[in-house]
Coordinates of C-alpha atoms in Angstrom, one line a residue:
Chain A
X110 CA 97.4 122.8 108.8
X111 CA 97.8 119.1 110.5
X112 CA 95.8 116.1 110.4
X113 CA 96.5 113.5 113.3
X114 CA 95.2 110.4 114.1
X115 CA 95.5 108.9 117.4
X116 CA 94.7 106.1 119.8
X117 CA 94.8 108.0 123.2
X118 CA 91.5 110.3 124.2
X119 CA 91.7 114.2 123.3
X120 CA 89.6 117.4 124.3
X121 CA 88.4 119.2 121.9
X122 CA 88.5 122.4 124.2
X123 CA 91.7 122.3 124.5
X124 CA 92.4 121.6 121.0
X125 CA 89.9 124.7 120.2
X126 CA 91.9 127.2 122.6
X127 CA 95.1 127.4 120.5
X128 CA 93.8 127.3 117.2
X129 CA 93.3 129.7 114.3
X130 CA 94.9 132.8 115.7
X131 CA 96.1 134.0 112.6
X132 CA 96.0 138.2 112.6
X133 CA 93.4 138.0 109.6
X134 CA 91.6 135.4 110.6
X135 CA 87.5 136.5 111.1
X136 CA 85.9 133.2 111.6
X137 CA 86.8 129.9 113.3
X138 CA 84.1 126.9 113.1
X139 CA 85.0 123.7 115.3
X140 CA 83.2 120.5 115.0
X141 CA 83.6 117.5 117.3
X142 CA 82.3 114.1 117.1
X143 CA 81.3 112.1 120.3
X144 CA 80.7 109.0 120.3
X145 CA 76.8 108.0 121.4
X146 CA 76.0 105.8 124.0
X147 CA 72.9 104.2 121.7
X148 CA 70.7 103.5 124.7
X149 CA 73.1 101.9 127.0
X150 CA 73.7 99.0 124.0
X151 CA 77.5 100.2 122.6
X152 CA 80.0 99.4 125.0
X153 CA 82.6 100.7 122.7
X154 CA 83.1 101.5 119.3
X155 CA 86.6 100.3 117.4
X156 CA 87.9 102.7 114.4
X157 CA 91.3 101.1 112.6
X158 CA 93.0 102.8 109.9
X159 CA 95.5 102.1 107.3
X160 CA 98.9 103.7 108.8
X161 CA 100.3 106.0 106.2
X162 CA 97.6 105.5 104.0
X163 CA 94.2 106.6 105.8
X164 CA 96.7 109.9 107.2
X165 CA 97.6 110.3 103.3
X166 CA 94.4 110.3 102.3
X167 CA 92.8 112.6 104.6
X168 CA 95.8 115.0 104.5
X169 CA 94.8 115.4 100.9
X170 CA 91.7 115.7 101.4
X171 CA 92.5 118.4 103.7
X172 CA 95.0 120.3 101.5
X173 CA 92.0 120.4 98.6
X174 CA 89.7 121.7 101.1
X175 CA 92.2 124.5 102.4
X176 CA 92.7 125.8 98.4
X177 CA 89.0 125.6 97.7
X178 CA 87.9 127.8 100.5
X179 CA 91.1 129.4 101.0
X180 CA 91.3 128.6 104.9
X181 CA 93.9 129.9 107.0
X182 CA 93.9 127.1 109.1
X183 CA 92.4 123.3 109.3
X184 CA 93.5 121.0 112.2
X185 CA 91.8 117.4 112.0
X186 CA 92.0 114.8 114.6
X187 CA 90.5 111.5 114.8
X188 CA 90.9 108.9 117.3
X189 CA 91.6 105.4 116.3
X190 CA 91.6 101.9 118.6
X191 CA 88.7 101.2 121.4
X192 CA 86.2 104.4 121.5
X193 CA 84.1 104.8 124.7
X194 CA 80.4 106.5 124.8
X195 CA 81.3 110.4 125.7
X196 CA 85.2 110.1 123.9
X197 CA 84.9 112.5 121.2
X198 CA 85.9 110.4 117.7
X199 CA 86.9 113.3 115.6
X200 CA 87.7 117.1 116.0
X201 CA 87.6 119.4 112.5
X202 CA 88.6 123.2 112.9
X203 CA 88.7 125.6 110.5
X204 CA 90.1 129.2 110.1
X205 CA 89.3 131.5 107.4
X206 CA 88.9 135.2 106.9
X207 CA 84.7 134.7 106.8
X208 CA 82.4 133.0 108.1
X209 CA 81.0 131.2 105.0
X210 CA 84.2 129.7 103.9
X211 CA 85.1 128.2 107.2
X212 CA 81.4 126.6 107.8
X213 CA 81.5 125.3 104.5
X214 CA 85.0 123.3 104.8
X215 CA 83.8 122.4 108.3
X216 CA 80.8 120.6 106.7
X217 CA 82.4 119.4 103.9
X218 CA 85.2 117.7 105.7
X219 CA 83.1 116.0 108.3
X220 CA 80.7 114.8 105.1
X221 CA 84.5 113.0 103.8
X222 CA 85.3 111.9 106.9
X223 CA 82.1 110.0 107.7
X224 CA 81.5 108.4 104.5
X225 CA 84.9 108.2 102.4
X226 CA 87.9 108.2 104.9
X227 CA 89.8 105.0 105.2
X228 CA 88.7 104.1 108.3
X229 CA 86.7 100.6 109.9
X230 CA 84.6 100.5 112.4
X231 CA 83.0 98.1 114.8
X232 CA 80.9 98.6 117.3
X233 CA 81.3 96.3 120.2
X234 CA 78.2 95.7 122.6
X235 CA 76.9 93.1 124.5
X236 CA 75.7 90.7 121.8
X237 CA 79.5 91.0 120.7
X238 CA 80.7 92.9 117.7
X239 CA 79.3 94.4 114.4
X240 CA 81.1 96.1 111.8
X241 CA 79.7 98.9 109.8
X242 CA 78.9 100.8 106.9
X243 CA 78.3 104.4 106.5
X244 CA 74.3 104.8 106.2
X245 CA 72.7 105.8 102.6
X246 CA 72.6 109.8 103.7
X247 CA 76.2 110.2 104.4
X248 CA 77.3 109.0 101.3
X249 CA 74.4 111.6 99.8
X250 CA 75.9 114.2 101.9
X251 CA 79.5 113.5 100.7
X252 CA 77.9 113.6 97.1
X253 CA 77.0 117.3 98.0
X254 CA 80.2 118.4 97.0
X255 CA 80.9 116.7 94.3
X256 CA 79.1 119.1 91.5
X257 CA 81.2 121.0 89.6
X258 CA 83.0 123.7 91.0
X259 CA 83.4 126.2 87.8
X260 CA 81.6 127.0 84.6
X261 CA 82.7 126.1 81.6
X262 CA 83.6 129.4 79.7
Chain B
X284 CA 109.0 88.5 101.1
X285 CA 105.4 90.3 101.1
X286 CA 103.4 91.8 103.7
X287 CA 99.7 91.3 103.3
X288 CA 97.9 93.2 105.5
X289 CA 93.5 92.9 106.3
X290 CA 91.4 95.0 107.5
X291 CA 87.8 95.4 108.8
X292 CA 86.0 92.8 108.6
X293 CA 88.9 90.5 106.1
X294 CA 90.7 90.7 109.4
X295 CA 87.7 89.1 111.6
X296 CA 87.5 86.5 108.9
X297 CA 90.6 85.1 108.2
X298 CA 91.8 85.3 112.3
X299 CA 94.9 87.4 111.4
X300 CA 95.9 90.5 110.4
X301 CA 99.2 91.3 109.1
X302 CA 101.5 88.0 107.7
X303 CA 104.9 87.5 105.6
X304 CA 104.2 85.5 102.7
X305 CA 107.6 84.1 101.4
X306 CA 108.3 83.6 98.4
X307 CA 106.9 87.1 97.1
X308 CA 104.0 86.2 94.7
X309 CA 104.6 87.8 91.2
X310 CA 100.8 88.6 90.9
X311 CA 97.6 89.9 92.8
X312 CA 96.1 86.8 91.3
X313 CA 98.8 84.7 92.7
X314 CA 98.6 86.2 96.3
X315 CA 94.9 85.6 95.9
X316 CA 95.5 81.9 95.0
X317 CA 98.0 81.0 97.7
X318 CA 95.2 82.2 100.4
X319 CA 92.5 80.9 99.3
X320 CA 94.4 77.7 98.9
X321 CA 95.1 78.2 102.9
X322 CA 91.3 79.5 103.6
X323 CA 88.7 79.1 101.6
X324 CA 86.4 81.5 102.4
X325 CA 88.9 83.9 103.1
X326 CA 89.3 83.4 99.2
X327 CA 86.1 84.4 98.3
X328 CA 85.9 87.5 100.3
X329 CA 88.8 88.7 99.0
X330 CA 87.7 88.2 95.3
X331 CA 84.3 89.8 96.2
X332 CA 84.5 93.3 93.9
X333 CA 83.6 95.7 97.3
X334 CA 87.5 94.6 98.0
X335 CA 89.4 97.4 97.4
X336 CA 93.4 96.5 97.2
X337 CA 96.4 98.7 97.7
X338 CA 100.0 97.7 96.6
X339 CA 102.3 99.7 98.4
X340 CA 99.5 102.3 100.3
X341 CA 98.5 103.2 96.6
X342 CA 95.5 102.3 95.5
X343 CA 95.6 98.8 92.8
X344 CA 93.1 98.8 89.6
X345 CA 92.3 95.2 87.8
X346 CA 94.9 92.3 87.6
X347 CA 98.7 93.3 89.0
X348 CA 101.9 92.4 88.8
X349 CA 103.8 93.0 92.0
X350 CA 107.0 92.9 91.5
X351 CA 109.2 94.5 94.2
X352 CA 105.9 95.2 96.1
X353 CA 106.3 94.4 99.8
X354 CA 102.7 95.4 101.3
X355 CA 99.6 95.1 99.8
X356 CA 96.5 96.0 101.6
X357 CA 92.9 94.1 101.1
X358 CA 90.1 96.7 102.2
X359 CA 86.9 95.7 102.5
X360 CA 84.2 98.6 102.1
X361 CA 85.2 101.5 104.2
X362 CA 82.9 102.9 106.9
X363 CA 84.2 106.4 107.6
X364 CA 85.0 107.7 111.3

C-alpha cells in the first residue's frame, strides 16, 4: 500500500502496469483524474497540501479503506503544484480478491479525496485566479459512506 | 520561536505564507492577536469559524495553549483534489 503526493507529472499507465500482482488477487480497478480544460478558460489549476499532514491524513484514510474491504493492494497518487489541462491530478488503484470490494474502495476513496482531503485548489485562468470549494454533490457522495457499517446485535 | 504557516486562500490574503513569530505566543488567542495587530483583515479571516487550525499537523479544538508548539497551521475550508 503507498500514498504519494507529488509535484512532477505521472502516467497513470505506467503506474497501472506494475500494480496489484498479488497471486490471489482477482480484480484490480484504477481510476485517474485529469484535469479538464473547461472550454479553453483554465490555464492551470494549483493543488497545495499540508506536508506531513495532508499525506497523514490520506494514508489513513487509505489504511481504513484497505481493512474495510480487505484490499490486497491500494496505491494513491496525487499531484500537487501547477496542474495543466490533460495532467492527470490523481491516480487510485485498488487490488482485492473480487471485483465488488475493489470497485467499492475505488469509489469510496476518490469520494474522500475530492471532498475531504487536505488539499487547496485554485484554478488560474485568464481573468487571474479563483480558489475553490468542493461542489454540494461531492460532499453528498462522501456522505455515502458514512452510514453505519454493522448492526447492532 | 513559532512557525505559522497559511494556506489557500489565508495565504493569498495575508501576502505570505510561512513566518517565524519570535517570542513563541503562549496561546492560539495570542498568535491570533499579534497578527491581526500586523493585518487586520488577516485577523478576521483567521477568526472566521470555517478556519480550521492545526498545532503541530494535529488537528486544534477551541481555545489552546501552545506551549512547546512550533508549527501551527490556519486552514481555511478545504477543497479536495
Amino acid at each position: 500500500m503507498a500514498v504519494r503526493l507529488q509535484d512532477e507529472p505521472f502516467d497513470p499507465a505506467a503506474l497501472l502496469a506494475g500494480f496489484g500482482k498479488g497471486p490471489e488477487t482477482g480484480a484490480v480497478v484504477s481510476f485517474s483524474g485529469v484535469c479538464r480544460a473547461e472550454g479553453g478558460t483554465l490555464e492551470a489549476l494549483e493543488l497545495e497540501a499540508y506536508p506531513g499532514f495532508t499525506d497523514r491524513e490520506i494514508g489513513e484514510m487509505a489504511e481504513a479503506a484497505r481493512k474495510r474491504f480487505d484490499l490486497h493492494d491500494l496505491l494513491i497518487v496525487h499531484r500537487t503544484g501547477r496542474i495543466a489541462p490533460g495532467e492527470a491530478i490523481v491516480f487510485v488503484a485498488t487490488a482485492a480478491a473480487h471485483r465488488r470490494e475493489a470497485f467499492e474502495a475505488a469509489d469510496q476513496l476518490m469520494d474522500y479525496l475530492k471532498s475531504r482531503a487536505p488539499f487547496w485548489k485554485k484554478a488560474h485562468g485568464a481573468d487571474g485566479g479563483r480558489w475553490i470549494e468542493p461542489r454540494l454533490e461531492d460532499y453528498e457522495d462522501a456522505a455515502r459512506w458514512d452510514a453505519p457499517q454493522e448492526r447492532p446485535v | 520561536m513559532s512557525r505559522v504557516l497559511l494556506f489557500g486562500r489565508l495565504r493569498d490574503l495575508a501576502g505570505w505564507r510561512e513566518r517565524q513569530i519570535e517570542p513563541s505566543p503562549r496561546t492560539l488567542a495570542e498568535l491570533r492577536a499579534r497578527l491581526a495587530h500586523e493585518d487586520k483583515a488577516l485577523g478576521e479571516a483567521l477568526a472566521h469559524p470555517s478556519v480550521r487550525i492545526a498545532v503541530d499537523q494535529q488537528i486544534a479544538v477551541g481555545e489552546v495553549v501552545l506551549g512547546e508548539a512550533s508549527e501551527i497551521a490556519f486552514m481555511p475550508p478545504m477543497s479536495g483534489g
